[in-house]
PDB file of N, CA and C and ligand atoms in Angstrom:
ATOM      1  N   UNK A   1      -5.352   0.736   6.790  1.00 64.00           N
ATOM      2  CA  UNK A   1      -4.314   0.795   7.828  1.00 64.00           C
ATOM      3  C   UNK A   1      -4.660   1.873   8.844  1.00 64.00           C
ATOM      4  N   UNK A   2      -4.848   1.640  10.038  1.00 85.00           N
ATOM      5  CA  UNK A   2      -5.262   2.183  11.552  1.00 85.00           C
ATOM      6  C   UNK A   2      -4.096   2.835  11.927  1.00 85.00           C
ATOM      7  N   UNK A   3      -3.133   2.128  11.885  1.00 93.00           N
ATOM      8  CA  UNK A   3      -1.608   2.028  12.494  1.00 93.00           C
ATOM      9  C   UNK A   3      -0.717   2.971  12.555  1.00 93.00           C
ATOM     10  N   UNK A   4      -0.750   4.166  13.442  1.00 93.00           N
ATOM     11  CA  UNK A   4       0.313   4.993  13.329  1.00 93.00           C
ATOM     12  C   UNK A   4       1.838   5.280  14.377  1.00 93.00           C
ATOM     13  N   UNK A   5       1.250   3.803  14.891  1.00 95.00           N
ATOM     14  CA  UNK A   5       2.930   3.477  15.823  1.00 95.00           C
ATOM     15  C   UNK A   5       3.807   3.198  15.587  1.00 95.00           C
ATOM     16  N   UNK A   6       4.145   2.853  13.817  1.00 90.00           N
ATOM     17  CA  UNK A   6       5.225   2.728  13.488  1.00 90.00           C
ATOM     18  C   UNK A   6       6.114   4.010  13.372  1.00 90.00           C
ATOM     19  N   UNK A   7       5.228   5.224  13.240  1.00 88.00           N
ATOM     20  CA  UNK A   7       6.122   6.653  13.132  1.00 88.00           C
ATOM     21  C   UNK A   7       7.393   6.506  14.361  1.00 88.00           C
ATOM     22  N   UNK A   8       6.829   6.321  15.348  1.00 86.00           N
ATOM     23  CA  UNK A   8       7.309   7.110  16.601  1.00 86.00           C
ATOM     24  C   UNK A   8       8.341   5.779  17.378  1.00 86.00           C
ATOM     25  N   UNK A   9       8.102   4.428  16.377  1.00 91.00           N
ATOM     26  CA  UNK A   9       9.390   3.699  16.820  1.00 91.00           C
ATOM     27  C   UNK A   9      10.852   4.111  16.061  1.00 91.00           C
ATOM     28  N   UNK A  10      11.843   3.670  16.826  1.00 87.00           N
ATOM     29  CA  UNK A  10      13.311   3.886  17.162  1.00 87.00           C
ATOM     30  C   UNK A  10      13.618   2.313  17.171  1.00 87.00           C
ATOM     31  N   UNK A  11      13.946   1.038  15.872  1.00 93.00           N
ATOM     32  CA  UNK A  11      13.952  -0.158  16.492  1.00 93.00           C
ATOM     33  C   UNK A  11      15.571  -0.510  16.775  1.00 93.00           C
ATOM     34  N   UNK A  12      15.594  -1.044  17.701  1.00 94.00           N
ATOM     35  CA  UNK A  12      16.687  -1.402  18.051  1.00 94.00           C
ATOM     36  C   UNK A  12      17.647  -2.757  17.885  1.00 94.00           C
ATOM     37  N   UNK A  13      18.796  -3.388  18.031  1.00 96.00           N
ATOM     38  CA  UNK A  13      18.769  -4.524  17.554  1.00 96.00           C
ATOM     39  C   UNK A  13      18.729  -5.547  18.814  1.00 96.00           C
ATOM     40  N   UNK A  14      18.529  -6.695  18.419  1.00 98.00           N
ATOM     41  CA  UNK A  14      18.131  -7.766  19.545  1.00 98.00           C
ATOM     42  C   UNK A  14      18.768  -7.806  20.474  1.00 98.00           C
ATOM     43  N   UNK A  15      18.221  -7.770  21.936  1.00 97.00           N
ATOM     44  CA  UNK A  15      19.215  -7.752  23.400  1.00 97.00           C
ATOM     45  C   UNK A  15      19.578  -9.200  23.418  1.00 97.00           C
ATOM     46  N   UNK A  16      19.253 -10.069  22.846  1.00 97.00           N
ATOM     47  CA  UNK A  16      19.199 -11.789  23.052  1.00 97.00           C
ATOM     48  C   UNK A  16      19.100 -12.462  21.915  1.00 97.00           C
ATOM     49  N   UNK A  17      19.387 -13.493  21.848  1.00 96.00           N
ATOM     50  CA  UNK A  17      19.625 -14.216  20.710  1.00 96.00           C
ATOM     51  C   UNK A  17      18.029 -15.434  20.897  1.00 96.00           C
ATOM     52  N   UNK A  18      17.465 -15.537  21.613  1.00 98.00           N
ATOM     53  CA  UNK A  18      16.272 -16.216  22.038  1.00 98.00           C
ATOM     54  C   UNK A  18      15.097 -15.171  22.977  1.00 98.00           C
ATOM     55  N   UNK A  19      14.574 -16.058  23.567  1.00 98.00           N
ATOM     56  CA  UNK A  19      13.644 -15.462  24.147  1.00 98.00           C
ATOM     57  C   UNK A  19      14.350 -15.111  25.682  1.00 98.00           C
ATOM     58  N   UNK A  20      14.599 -13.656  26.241  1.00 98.00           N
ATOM     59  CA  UNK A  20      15.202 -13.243  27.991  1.00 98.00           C
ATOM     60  C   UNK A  20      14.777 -13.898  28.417  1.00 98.00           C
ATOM     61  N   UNK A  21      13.020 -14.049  29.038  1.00 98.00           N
ATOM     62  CA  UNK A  21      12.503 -14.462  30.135  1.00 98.00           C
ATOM     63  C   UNK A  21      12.903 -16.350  29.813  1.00 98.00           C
ATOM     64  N   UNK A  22      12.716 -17.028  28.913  1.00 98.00           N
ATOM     65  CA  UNK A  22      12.927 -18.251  28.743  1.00 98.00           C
ATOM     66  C   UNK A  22      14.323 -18.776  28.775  1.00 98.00           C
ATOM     67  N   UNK A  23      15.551 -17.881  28.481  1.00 98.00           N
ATOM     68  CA  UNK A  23      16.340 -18.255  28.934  1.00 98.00           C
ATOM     69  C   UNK A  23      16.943 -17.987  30.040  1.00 98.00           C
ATOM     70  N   UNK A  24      16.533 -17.159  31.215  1.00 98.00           N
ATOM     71  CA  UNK A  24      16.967 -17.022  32.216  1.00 98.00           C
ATOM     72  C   UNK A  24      15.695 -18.212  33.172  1.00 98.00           C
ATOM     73  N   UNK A  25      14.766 -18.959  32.386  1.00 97.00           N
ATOM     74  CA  UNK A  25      14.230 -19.806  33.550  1.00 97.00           C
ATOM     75  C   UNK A  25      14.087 -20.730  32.931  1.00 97.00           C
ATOM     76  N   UNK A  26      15.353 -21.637  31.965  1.00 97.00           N
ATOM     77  CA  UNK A  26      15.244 -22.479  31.135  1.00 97.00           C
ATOM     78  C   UNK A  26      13.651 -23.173  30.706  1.00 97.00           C
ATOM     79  N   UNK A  27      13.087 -22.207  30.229  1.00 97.00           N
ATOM     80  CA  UNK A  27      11.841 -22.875  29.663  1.00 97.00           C
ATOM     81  C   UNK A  27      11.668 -22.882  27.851  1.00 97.00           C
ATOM     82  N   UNK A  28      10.974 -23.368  27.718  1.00 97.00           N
ATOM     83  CA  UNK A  28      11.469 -23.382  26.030  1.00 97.00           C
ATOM     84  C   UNK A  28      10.178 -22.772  25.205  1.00 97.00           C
ATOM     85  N   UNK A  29      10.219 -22.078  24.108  1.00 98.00           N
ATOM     86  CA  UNK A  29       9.816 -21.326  22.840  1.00 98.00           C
ATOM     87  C   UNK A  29       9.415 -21.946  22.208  1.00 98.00           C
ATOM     88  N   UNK A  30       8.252 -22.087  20.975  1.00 98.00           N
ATOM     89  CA  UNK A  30       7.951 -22.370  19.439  1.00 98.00           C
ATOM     90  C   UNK A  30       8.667 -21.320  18.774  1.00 98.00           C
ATOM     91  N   UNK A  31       8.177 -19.997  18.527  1.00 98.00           N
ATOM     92  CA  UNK A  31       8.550 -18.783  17.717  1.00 98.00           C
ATOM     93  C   UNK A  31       9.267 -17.564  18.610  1.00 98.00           C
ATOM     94  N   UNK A  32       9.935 -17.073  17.763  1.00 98.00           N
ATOM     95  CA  UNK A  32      10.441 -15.717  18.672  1.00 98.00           C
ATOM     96  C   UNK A  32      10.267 -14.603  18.203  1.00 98.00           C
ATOM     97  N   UNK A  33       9.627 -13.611  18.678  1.00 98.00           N
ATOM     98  CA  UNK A  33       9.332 -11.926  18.279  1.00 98.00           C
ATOM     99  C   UNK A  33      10.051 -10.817  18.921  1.00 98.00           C
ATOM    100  N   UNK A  34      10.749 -10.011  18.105  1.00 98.00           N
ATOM    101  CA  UNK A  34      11.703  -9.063  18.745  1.00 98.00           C
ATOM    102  C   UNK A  34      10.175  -7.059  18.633  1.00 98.00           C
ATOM    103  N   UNK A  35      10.762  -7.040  20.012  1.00 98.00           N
ATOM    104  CA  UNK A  35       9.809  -5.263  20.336  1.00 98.00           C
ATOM    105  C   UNK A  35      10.825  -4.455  19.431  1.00 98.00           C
ATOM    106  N   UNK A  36      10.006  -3.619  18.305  1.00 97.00           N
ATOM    107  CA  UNK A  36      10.097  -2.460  18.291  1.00 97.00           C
ATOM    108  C   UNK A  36      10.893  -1.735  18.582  1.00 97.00           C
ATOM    109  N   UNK A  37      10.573  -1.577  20.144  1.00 97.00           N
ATOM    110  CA  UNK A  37      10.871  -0.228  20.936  1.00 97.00           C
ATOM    111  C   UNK A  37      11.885  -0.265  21.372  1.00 97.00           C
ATOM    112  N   UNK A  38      12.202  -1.571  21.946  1.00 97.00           N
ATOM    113  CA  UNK A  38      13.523  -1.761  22.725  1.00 97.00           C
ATOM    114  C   UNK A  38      14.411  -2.572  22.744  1.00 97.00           C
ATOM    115  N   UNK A  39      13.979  -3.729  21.672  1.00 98.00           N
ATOM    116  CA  UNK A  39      14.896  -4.833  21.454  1.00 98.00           C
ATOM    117  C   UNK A  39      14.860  -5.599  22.361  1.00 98.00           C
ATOM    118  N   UNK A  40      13.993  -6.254  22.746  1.00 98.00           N
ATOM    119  CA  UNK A  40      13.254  -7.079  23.582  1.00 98.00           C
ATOM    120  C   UNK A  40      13.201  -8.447  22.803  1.00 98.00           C
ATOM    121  N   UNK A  41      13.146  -9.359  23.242  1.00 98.00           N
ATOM    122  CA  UNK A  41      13.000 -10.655  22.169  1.00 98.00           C
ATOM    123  C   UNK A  41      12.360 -11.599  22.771  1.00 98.00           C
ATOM    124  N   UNK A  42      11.374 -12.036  22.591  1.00 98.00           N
ATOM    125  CA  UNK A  42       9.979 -12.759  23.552  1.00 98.00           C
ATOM    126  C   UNK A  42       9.745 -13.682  22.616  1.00 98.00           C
ATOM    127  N   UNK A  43       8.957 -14.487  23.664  1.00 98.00           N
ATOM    128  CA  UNK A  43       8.370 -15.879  22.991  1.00 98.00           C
ATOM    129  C   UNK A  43       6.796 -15.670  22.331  1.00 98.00           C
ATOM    130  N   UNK A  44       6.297 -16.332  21.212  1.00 98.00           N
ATOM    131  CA  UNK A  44       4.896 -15.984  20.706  1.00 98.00           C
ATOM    132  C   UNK A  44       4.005 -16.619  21.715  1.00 98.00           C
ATOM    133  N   UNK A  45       2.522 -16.230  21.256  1.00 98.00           N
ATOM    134  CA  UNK A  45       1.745 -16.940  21.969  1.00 98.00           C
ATOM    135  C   UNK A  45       1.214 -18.393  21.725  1.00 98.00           C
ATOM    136  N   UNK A  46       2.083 -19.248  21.011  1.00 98.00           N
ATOM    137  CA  UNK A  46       1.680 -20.295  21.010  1.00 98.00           C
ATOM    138  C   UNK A  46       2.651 -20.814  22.279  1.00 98.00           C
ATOM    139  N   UNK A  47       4.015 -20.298  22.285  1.00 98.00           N
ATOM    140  CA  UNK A  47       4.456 -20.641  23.279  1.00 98.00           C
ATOM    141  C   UNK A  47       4.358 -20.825  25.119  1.00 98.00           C
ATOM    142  N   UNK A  48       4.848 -21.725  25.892  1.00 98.00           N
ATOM    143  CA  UNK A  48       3.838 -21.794  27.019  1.00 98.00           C
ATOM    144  C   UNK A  48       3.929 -20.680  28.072  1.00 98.00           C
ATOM    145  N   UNK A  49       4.764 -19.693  27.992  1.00 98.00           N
ATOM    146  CA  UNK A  49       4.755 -18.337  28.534  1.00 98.00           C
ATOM    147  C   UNK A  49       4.279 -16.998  27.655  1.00 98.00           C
ATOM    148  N   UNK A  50       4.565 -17.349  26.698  1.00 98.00           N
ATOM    149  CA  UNK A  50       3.989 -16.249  26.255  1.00 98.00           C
ATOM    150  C   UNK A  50       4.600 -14.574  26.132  1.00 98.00           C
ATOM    151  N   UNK A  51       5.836 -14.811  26.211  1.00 98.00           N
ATOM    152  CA  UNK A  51       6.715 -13.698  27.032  1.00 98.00           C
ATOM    153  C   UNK A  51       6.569 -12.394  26.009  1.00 98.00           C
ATOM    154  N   UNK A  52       6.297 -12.544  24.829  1.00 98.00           N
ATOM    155  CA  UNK A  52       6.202 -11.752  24.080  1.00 98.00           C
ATOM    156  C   UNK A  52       5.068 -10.382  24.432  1.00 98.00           C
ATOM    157  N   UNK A  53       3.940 -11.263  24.715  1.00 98.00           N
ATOM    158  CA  UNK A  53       2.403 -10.657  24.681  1.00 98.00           C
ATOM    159  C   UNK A  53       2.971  -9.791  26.332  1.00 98.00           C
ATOM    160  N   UNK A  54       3.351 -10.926  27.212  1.00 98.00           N
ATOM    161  CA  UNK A  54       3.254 -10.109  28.641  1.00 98.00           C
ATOM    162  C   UNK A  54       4.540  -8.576  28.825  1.00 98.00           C
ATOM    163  N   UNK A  55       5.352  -9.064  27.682  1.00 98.00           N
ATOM    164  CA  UNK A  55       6.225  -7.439  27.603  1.00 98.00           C
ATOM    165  C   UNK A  55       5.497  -6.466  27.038  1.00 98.00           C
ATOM    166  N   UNK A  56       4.613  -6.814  26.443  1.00 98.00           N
ATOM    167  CA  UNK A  56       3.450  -5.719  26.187  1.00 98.00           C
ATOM    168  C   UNK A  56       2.824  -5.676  26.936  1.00 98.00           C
ATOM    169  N   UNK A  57       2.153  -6.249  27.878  1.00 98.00           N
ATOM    170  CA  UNK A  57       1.236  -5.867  28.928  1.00 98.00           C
ATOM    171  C   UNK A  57       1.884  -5.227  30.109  1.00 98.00           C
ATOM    172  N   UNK A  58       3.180  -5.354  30.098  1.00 98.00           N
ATOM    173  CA  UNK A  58       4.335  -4.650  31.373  1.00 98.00           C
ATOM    174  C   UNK A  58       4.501  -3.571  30.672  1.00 98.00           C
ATOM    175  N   UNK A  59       4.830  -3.297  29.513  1.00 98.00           N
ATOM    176  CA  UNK A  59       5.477  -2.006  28.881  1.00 98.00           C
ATOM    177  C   UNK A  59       4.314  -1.230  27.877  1.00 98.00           C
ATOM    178  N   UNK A  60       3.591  -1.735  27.522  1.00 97.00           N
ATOM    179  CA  UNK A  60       3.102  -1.066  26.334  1.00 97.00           C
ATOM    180  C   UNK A  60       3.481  -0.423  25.349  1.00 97.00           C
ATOM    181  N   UNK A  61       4.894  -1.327  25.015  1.00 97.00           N
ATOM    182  CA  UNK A  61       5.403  -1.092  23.547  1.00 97.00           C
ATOM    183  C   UNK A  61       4.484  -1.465  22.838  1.00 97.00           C
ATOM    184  N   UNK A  62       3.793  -1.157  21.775  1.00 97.00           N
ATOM    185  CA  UNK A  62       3.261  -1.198  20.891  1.00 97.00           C
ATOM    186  C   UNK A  62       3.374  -2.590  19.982  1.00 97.00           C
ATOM    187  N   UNK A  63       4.540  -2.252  19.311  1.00 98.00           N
ATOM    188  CA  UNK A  63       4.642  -3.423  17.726  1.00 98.00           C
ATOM    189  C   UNK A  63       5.981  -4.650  18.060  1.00 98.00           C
ATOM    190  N   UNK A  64       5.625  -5.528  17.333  1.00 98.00           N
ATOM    191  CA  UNK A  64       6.523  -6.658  17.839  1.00 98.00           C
ATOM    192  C   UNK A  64       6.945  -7.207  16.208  1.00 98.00           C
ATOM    193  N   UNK A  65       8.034  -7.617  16.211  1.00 98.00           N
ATOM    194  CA  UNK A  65       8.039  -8.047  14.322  1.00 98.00           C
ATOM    195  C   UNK A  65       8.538  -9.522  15.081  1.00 98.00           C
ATOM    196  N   UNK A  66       8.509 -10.198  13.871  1.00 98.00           N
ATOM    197  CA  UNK A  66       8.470 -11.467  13.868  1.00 98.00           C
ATOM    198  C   UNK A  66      10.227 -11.775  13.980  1.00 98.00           C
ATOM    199  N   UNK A  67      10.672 -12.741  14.899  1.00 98.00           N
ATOM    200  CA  UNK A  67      11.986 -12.731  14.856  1.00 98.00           C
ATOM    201  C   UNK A  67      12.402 -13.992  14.165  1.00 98.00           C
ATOM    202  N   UNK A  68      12.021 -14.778  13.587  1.00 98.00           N
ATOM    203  CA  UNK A  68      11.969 -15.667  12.778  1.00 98.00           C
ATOM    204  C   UNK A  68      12.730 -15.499  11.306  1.00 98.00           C
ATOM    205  N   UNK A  69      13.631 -16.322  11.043  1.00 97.00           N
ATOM    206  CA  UNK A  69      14.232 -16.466   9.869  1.00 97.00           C
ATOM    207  C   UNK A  69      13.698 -16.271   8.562  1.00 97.00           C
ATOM    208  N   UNK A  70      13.482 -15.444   7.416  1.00 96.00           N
ATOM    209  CA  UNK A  70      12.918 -14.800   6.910  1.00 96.00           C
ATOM    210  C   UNK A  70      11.826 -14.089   6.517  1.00 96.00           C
ATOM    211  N   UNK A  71      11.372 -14.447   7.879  1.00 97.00           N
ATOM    212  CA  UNK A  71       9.908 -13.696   7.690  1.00 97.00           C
ATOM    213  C   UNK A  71       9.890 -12.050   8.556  1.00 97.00           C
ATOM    214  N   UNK A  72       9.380 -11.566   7.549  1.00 97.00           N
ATOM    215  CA  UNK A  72       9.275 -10.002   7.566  1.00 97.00           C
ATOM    216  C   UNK A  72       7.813  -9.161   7.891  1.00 97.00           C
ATOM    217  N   UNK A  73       7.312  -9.616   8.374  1.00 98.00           N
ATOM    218  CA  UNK A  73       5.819  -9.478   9.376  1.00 98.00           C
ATOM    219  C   UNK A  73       6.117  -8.647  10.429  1.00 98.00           C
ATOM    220  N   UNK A  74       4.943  -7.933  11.322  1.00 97.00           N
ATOM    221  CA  UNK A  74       5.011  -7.157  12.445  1.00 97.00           C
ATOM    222  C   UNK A  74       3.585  -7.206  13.024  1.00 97.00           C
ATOM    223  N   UNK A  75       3.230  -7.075  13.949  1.00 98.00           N
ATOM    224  CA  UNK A  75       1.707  -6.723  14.702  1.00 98.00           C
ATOM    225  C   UNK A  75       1.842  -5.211  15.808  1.00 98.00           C
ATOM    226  N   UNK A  76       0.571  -4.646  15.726  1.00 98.00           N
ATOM    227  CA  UNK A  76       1.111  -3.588  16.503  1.00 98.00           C
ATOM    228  C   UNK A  76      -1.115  -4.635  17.771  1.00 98.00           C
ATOM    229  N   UNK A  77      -0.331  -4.547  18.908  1.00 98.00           N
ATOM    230  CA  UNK A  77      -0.961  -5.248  19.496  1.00 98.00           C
ATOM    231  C   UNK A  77      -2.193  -3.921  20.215  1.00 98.00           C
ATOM    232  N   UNK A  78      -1.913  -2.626  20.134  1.00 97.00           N
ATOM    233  CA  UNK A  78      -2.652  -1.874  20.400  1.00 97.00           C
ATOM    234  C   UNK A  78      -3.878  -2.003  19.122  1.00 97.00           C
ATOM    235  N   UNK A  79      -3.525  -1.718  18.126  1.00 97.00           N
ATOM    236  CA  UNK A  79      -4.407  -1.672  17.065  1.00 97.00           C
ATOM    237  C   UNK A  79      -4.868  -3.464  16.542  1.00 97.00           C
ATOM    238  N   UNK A  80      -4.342  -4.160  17.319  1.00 96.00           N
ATOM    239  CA  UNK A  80      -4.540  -5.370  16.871  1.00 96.00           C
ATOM    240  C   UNK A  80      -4.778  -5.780  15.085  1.00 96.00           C
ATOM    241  N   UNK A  81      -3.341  -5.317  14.601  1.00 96.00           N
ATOM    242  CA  UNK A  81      -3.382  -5.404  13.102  1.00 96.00           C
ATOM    243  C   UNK A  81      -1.596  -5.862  12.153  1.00 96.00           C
ATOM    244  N   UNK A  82      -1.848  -6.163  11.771  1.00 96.00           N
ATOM    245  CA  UNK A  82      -0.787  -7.277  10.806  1.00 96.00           C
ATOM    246  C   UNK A  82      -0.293  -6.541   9.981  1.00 96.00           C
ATOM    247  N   UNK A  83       1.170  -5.683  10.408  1.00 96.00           N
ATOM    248  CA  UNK A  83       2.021  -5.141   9.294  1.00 96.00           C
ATOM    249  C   UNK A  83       2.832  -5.356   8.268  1.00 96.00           C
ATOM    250  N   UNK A  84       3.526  -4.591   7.442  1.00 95.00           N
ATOM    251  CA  UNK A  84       4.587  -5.128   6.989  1.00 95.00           C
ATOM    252  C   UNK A  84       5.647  -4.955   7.992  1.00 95.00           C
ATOM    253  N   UNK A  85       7.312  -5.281   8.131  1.00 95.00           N
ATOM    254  CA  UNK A  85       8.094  -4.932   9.096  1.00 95.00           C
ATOM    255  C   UNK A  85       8.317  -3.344   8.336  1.00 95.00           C
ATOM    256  N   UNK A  86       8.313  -2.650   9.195  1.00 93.00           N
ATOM    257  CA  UNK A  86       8.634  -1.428   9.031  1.00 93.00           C
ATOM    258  C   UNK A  86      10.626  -0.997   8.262  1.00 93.00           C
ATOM    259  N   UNK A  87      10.576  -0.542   7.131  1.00 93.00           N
ATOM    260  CA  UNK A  87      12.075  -0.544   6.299  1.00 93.00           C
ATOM    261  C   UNK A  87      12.891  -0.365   7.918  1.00 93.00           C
ATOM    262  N   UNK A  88      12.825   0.766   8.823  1.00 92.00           N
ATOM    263  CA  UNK A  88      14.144   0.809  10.150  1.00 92.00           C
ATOM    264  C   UNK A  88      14.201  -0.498  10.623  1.00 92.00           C
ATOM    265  N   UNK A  89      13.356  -1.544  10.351  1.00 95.00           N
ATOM    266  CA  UNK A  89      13.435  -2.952  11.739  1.00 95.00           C
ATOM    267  C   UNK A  89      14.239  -3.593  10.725  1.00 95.00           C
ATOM    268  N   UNK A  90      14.416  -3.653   8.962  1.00 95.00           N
ATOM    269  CA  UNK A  90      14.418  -5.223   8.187  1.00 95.00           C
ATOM    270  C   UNK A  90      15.817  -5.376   8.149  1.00 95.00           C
ATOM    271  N   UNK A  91      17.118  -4.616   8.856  1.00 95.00           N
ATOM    272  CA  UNK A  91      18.621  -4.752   9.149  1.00 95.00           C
ATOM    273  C   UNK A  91      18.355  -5.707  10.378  1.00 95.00           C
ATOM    274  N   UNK A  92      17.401  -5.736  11.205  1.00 96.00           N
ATOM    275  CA  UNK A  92      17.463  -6.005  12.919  1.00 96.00           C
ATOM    276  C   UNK A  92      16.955  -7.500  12.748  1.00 96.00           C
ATOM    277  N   UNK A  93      16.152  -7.712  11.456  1.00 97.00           N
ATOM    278  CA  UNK A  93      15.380  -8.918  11.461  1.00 97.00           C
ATOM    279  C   UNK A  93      16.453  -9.891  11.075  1.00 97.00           C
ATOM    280  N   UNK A  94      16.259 -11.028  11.332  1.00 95.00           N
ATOM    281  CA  UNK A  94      16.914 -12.561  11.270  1.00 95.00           C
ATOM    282  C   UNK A  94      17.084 -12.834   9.349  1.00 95.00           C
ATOM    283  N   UNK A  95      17.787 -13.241   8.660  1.00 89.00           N
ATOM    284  CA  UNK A  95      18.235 -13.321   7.876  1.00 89.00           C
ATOM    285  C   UNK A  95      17.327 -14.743   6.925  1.00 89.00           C
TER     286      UNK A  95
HETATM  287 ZN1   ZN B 101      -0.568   0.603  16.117  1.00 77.49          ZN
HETATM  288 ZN1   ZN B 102       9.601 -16.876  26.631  1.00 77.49          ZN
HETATM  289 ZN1   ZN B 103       9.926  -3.467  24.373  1.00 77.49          ZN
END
């Protein structure tokens, strides 16, 4: 483990119930990933925007956990590496 950006997150809980950018330009999602940092909730990259990856390339929040119904996964896209969800995010994660 590389990964020491999980110290210095603060996660917050979801600003949206889907993906912001997709629902303010009715476009549609496969998966949804909530930031870390700010409670951001983006679309993955299979999806056709991609909204997830480009709030990291606007912000450089770091880690994104999986917003998906029981799955408890995270990536920190700086270190390009596959976490567990960090214990502060697994209240914020989807049930
Ligand atoms: Zn990292
Ligand atoms: Zn999106
Ligand atoms: Zn963020």
């Amino acid at each position: 483990m590389s990964c020491n950006h999980v110290e210095h997150l603060h996660p917050t809980a979801a600003r949206s119930s889907g993906c912001e950018e997709c629902l303010k330009t009715g476009s549609n999602w496969v998966h949804l990933r909530l930031c870390l940092s700010c409670g951001h909730v983006g679309c993955c990259d299979d999806s056709p925007q991609r909204h997830a990856t480009r709030h990291f390339q606007q912000t450089h929040h770091p880690i994104i956990a999986s917003y998906e119904r029981g799955e408890r996964w995270a990536w920190c896209y700086v270190d390009r590496e596959m976490l567990v969800a960090p214990d502060a995010a697994l209240a914020l994660l989807r049930k």
